Structure formats: structure tokens, C-alpha cells
Amino acid sequence: MHFIDDWMHTEALADRMREADICLGIFGTTSKASRVIPYKVFGSLALRRPVVTRDSPAVREMLVDGESAILCEAGSGAALAAALRRLRDEKGLAERIAAAGYDRYLECGSAEAIGRDLLRELATRCGH
């Protein structure tokens, strides 16, 4: 297991994520952390990597625990460790999570999906 402690540019981060077996999201306990899905989660999903991140209302709008990501209690090292053990121990889980996460990214997180939803919303608000 290798942890990356340094901040890095987007391109370097994407390269590291491509090499990773599992990508970690956000685990903070602040109110902001409960309202956001960080870029690195979207990037991990787009790269078909299994994601472990905190459970939050924002994340639940896009991802389902055990299906498209592994969600764990915010701020809990024990919960994070249990999530990582689950991915290690359950045969095929990481691959299923990665595939389903990628599908969710295409459905609602990609530029195309966001553009489609934005156009639909604008048409609704503008009466077209």
C-alpha cells in the first residue's frame, strides 16, 4: 500500500490513479465534506477504479454502497480499514464496483451527462 501525501497537478494525479488498485475519496467530517463529491472521486470513476469514500448525502445522489463504490463512516479510521479489507477479501468486488462506478460516471458525471442535464433544465426553465 502506498499513500501519496503531496499535492499534484491534475495530469500527475490522473497518472497515479491509473496505476492504483483502489482510489480513496473524501473522509472529512465538515459540513462541506458532506455536500461535495470531489474531483478525485469523479476522476477515479472515469478511470474505472474502485472508489472508497465517506458516506454522505452528496455521494448518495450518485453512488450506492457496495454497488458503485464502498462508502464508510466519515472520520473513522476503523470504518476505512474495514472498507479496504472488504475490497481485499470479497472476490470480484473491486472489479464489480469499478465497472458500476464507471457506468454511473457515464450516466451522470461525465461532461456529456452534465451538459445533457443542463440543457434539459434550461429548456424546462425557459419554457421550451
XYZ file of N, CA and C in Angstrom:
384
model
N 0.850 -1.162 0.000
C 0.000 0.000 0.000
C 0.898 1.228 0.000
N 0.579 2.164 -0.888
C 1.342 3.402 -0.984
C 0.383 4.572 -0.848
N 0.759 5.533 -0.013
C -0.030 6.742 0.149
C 0.696 7.891 -0.518
N -0.044 8.776 -1.139
C 0.515 9.963 -1.776
C 0.168 11.143 -0.893
N 1.182 11.754 -0.301
C 0.960 12.858 0.626
C 1.093 14.227 -0.029
N 1.690 14.276 -1.198
C 1.961 15.556 -1.840
C 0.822 15.968 -2.755
N 0.591 17.296 -2.824
C -0.361 17.827 -3.788
C 0.257 17.671 -5.160
N -0.543 17.353 -6.152
C -0.011 17.222 -7.508
C -1.001 17.780 -8.513
N -0.465 18.156 -9.668
C -1.292 18.674 -10.753
C -2.218 17.578 -11.273
N -3.261 17.992 -11.948
C -4.288 17.084 -12.440
C -3.715 15.944 -13.272
N -2.802 16.257 -14.174
C -2.241 15.225 -15.049
C -1.475 14.180 -14.243
N -0.669 14.645 -13.290
C 0.102 13.714 -12.463
C -0.828 12.878 -11.590
N -1.881 13.503 -11.071
C -2.849 12.765 -10.259
C -3.528 11.681 -11.093
N -3.920 12.011 -12.306
C -4.565 11.020 -13.181
C -3.621 9.855 -13.469
N -2.342 10.147 -13.675
C -1.368 9.070 -13.900
C -1.289 8.148 -12.694
N -1.249 8.725 -11.498
C -1.199 7.908 -10.279
C -2.468 7.095 -10.106
N -3.605 7.695 -10.421
C -4.877 6.998 -10.285
C -4.955 5.817 -11.246
N -4.405 5.966 -12.448
C -4.390 4.865 -13.419
C -3.602 3.669 -12.887
N -2.571 3.938 -12.096
C -1.718 2.887 -11.541
C -2.321 2.229 -10.301
N -3.330 2.853 -9.713
C -3.866 2.415 -8.423
C -4.820 1.236 -8.561
N -4.820 0.381 -7.556
C -5.804 -0.699 -7.475
C -7.110 -0.201 -6.881
N -7.019 0.759 -5.965
C -8.169 1.354 -5.282
C -7.886 2.842 -5.141
N -8.908 3.677 -5.316
C -8.752 5.114 -5.108
C -9.614 5.549 -3.930
N -9.058 6.436 -3.136
C -9.751 6.946 -1.961
C -10.320 8.321 -2.253
N -11.505 8.566 -1.713
C -12.174 9.840 -1.908
C -11.952 10.781 -0.751
N -13.030 11.231 -0.165
C -13.006 12.216 0.909
C -13.531 11.549 2.181
N -12.952 11.923 3.325
C -13.331 11.279 4.582
C -13.565 12.274 5.713
N -13.495 13.560 5.411
C -13.639 14.594 6.424
C -15.023 14.636 7.039
N -15.106 15.322 8.163
C -16.361 15.405 8.912
C -16.984 16.798 8.866
N -16.464 17.680 8.031
C -17.017 19.029 7.954
C -18.329 19.025 7.171
N -19.088 20.102 7.321
C -20.339 20.190 6.566
C -20.054 20.262 5.069
N -18.960 20.919 4.676
C -18.606 20.968 3.252
C -18.340 19.564 2.726
N -17.628 18.758 3.491
C -17.312 17.395 3.046
C -18.577 16.574 2.816
N -19.653 16.906 3.504
C -20.901 16.159 3.317
C -21.688 16.634 2.099
N -21.302 17.805 1.555
C -22.054 18.392 0.437
C -21.385 18.224 -0.920
N -20.182 17.671 -0.954
C -19.435 17.639 -2.212
C -19.063 16.216 -2.618
N -18.838 16.053 -3.906
C -18.167 14.871 -4.442
C -16.903 15.423 -5.087
N -15.742 15.146 -4.527
C -14.527 15.786 -5.028
C -14.110 15.293 -6.413
N -13.309 16.126 -7.059
C -12.801 15.817 -8.397
C -12.157 14.441 -8.444
N -11.381 14.111 -7.416
C -10.665 12.828 -7.457
C -11.626 11.642 -7.471
N -12.817 11.786 -6.918
C -13.807 10.703 -6.998
C -14.318 10.582 -8.430
N -14.670 11.721 -9.045
C -15.102 11.680 -10.444
C -13.999 11.103 -11.327
N -12.759 11.542 -11.099
C -11.639 11.034 -11.883
C -11.443 9.545 -11.714
N -11.568 9.069 -10.494
C -11.413 7.633 -10.221
C -12.490 6.823 -10.924
N -13.721 7.307 -10.863
C -14.820 6.624 -11.545
C -14.586 6.602 -13.050
N -14.148 7.739 -13.607
C -13.908 7.833 -15.048
C -12.794 6.897 -15.495
N -11.862 6.601 -14.596
C -10.748 5.701 -14.907
C -11.050 4.248 -14.549
N -12.298 3.975 -14.192
C -12.735 2.610 -13.831
C -11.953 2.036 -12.657
N -11.745 2.864 -11.652
C -11.081 2.402 -10.439
C -12.121 2.271 -9.337
N -12.024 1.240 -8.505
C -12.938 1.154 -7.367
C -12.659 2.294 -6.398
N -13.724 2.891 -5.895
C -13.625 4.055 -5.022
C -14.125 3.709 -3.630
N -13.365 4.150 -2.636
C -13.799 4.131 -1.244
C -13.860 5.587 -0.812
N -15.008 6.010 -0.303
C -15.165 7.387 0.143
C -16.167 7.441 1.285
N -16.293 8.604 1.898
C -17.225 8.740 3.018
C -18.666 8.684 2.534
N -19.521 8.208 3.384
C -20.952 8.199 3.123
C -21.468 9.611 3.373
N -22.248 10.138 2.449
C -22.807 11.481 2.614
C -24.009 11.635 1.690
N -24.852 12.626 1.964
C -25.983 12.873 1.066
C -25.529 13.152 -0.367
N -24.451 13.901 -0.532
C -23.970 14.219 -1.881
C -23.554 12.958 -2.621
N -22.768 12.123 -1.977
C -22.288 10.895 -2.615
C -23.451 9.969 -2.930
N -24.432 9.899 -2.035
C -25.582 9.005 -2.252
C -26.464 9.449 -3.416
N -26.327 10.707 -3.856
C -27.060 11.140 -5.049
C -26.543 10.442 -6.299
N -25.293 9.948 -6.234
C -24.677 9.355 -7.418
C -24.302 7.893 -7.232
N -23.848 7.530 -6.049
C -23.265 6.209 -5.830
C -24.043 5.406 -4.798
N -23.958 4.088 -4.922
C -24.628 3.171 -4.000
C -23.564 2.315 -3.327
N -23.623 2.268 -2.003
C -22.657 1.484 -1.244
C -22.719 0.017 -1.647
N -21.548 -0.536 -1.923
C -21.458 -1.942 -2.280
C -21.785 -2.247 -3.728
N -22.245 -1.241 -4.474
C -22.560 -1.430 -5.892
C -21.637 -0.609 -6.785
N -21.615 0.708 -6.569
C -20.798 1.576 -7.418
C -19.658 2.238 -6.657
N -19.584 2.000 -5.367
C -18.496 2.484 -4.506
C -18.615 1.757 -3.173
N -17.582 1.890 -2.381
C -17.656 1.449 -0.991
C -17.708 2.718 -0.154
N -18.775 2.875 0.602
C -18.965 4.057 1.434
C -18.712 3.693 2.883
N -18.082 4.615 3.611
C -17.811 4.348 5.020
C -18.068 5.598 5.850
N -18.128 5.394 7.138
C -18.404 6.473 8.081
C -17.319 7.539 7.997
N -17.748 8.793 7.933
C -16.809 9.912 7.872
C -15.952 9.967 9.134
N -14.674 10.229 8.952
C -13.775 10.430 10.076
C -13.400 9.187 10.846
N -13.750 8.023 10.368
C -13.488 6.781 11.098
C -12.404 5.963 10.409
N -11.246 5.915 11.031
C -10.172 5.077 10.513
C -10.552 3.609 10.511
N -11.296 3.192 11.525
C -11.724 1.791 11.601
C -12.665 1.448 10.448
N -13.574 2.366 10.116
C -14.503 2.125 9.003
C -13.755 2.084 7.673
N -12.766 2.951 7.511
C -11.960 2.932 6.289
C -11.188 1.621 6.180
N -10.588 1.194 7.278
C -9.851 -0.079 7.271
C -10.778 -1.242 6.926
N -11.986 -1.239 7.479
C -12.950 -2.306 7.182
C -13.336 -2.294 5.702
N -13.500 -1.103 5.130
C -13.842 -0.999 3.707
C -12.721 -1.554 2.837
N -11.490 -1.244 3.187
C -10.350 -1.749 2.415
C -10.219 -3.263 2.550
N -10.450 -3.769 3.756
C -10.422 -5.230 3.945
C -11.525 -5.898 3.128
N -12.685 -5.273 3.086
C -13.801 -5.827 2.309
C -13.411 -5.955 0.838
N -12.792 -4.926 0.290
C -12.356 -4.989 -1.104
C -11.289 -6.053 -1.308
N -10.436 -6.221 -0.327
C -9.392 -7.244 -0.422
C -9.978 -8.645 -0.337
N -10.951 -8.841 0.537
C -11.434 -10.180 0.869
C -12.562 -10.699 -0.016
N -13.408 -9.824 -0.533
C -14.548 -10.267 -1.343
C -14.129 -10.396 -2.806
N -13.994 -11.612 -3.237
C -13.523 -11.898 -4.597
C -14.415 -11.219 -5.640
N -13.799 -10.473 -6.532
C -14.507 -9.830 -7.629
C -15.183 -8.520 -7.280
N -15.239 -8.168 -5.993
C -15.946 -6.947 -5.596
C -15.308 -5.703 -6.205
N -13.998 -5.596 -6.151
C -13.329 -4.405 -6.687
C -13.653 -4.217 -8.165
N -13.638 -5.297 -8.924
C -13.929 -5.209 -10.349
C -15.385 -4.807 -10.597
N -16.319 -5.362 -9.820
C -17.740 -5.006 -9.972
C -17.979 -3.546 -9.608
N -17.363 -3.105 -8.517
C -17.508 -1.711 -8.077
C -16.945 -0.771 -9.144
N -15.774 -1.115 -9.671
C -15.144 -0.269 -10.688
C -16.031 -0.159 -11.926
N -16.593 -1.264 -12.380
C -17.445 -1.256 -13.579
C -18.727 -0.465 -13.339
N -19.374 -0.700 -12.201
C -20.623 0.010 -11.904
C -20.363 1.493 -11.649
N -19.248 1.812 -11.014
C -18.886 3.210 -10.796
C -18.656 3.937 -12.112
N -18.002 3.259 -13.040
C -17.779 3.841 -14.368
C -19.113 4.078 -15.073
N -20.026 3.125 -14.973
C -21.353 3.298 -15.572
C -22.076 4.503 -14.979
N -21.995 4.669 -13.657
C -22.642 5.824 -13.011
C -21.993 7.123 -13.466
N -20.667 7.101 -13.619
C -19.974 8.283 -14.127
C -20.518 8.652 -15.508
N -20.645 7.682 -16.399
C -21.165 7.962 -17.739
C -22.603 8.468 -17.687
N -23.406 7.928 -16.771
C -24.816 8.312 -16.656
C -25.005 9.719 -16.124
N -24.187 10.129 -15.151
C -24.482 11.410 -14.501
C -23.270 12.262 -14.138
N -22.058 11.811 -14.402
C -20.893 12.593 -14.007
C -20.011 13.063 -15.139
N -20.187 12.513 -16.323
C -19.343 12.895 -17.457
C -19.767 14.266 -17.987
N -18.898 14.880 -18.772
C -19.223 16.173 -19.376
C -20.484 16.067 -20.228
N -20.621 14.962 -20.943
C -21.803 14.771 -21.787
C -23.074 14.692 -20.946
N -23.016 13.949 -19.854
C -24.193 13.803 -18.992
C -24.553 15.128 -18.324
N -23.557 15.844 -17.854
C -23.816 17.133 -17.212
C -24.380 18.121 -18.230
N -23.821 18.137 -19.437
C -24.341 19.012 -20.489
C -25.772 18.677 -20.853
N -26.071 17.401 -20.964
C -27.436 16.950 -21.277
C -28.408 17.420 -20.198
N -28.022 17.224 -18.932
C -28.896 17.626 -17.831
C -29.065 19.142 -17.772
N -27.994 19.867 -18.053
C -28.068 21.323 -18.058
C -29.002 21.817 -19.158
N -28.874 21.264 -20.352
C -29.765 21.657 -21.447
C -31.220 21.345 -21.128
N -31.467 20.191 -20.526
C -32.827 19.823 -20.145
C -33.382 20.825 -19.124
N -32.578 21.183 -18.150
C -33.021 22.124 -17.119
C -33.266 23.508 -17.712
N -32.385 23.955 -18.586
C -32.579 25.257 -19.229
C -33.848 25.264 -20.070
N -34.090 24.184 -20.797
C -35.309 24.099 -21.609
C -36.550 24.153 -20.730
N -36.499 23.482 -19.592
C -37.629 23.485 -18.667
C -37.866 24.886 -18.116
N -36.810 25.542 -17.711
C -36.948 26.871 -17.103
C -37.302 27.949 -18.120
N -36.896 27.751 -19.352
C -37.169 28.743 -20.400
C -38.457 28.441 -21.160
N -39.125 27.355 -20.793
C -40.393 27.023 -21.412
C -40.299 26.418 -22.795
N -39.181 25.757 -23.102
C -39.027 25.135 -24.429
C -39.069 23.655 -24.336
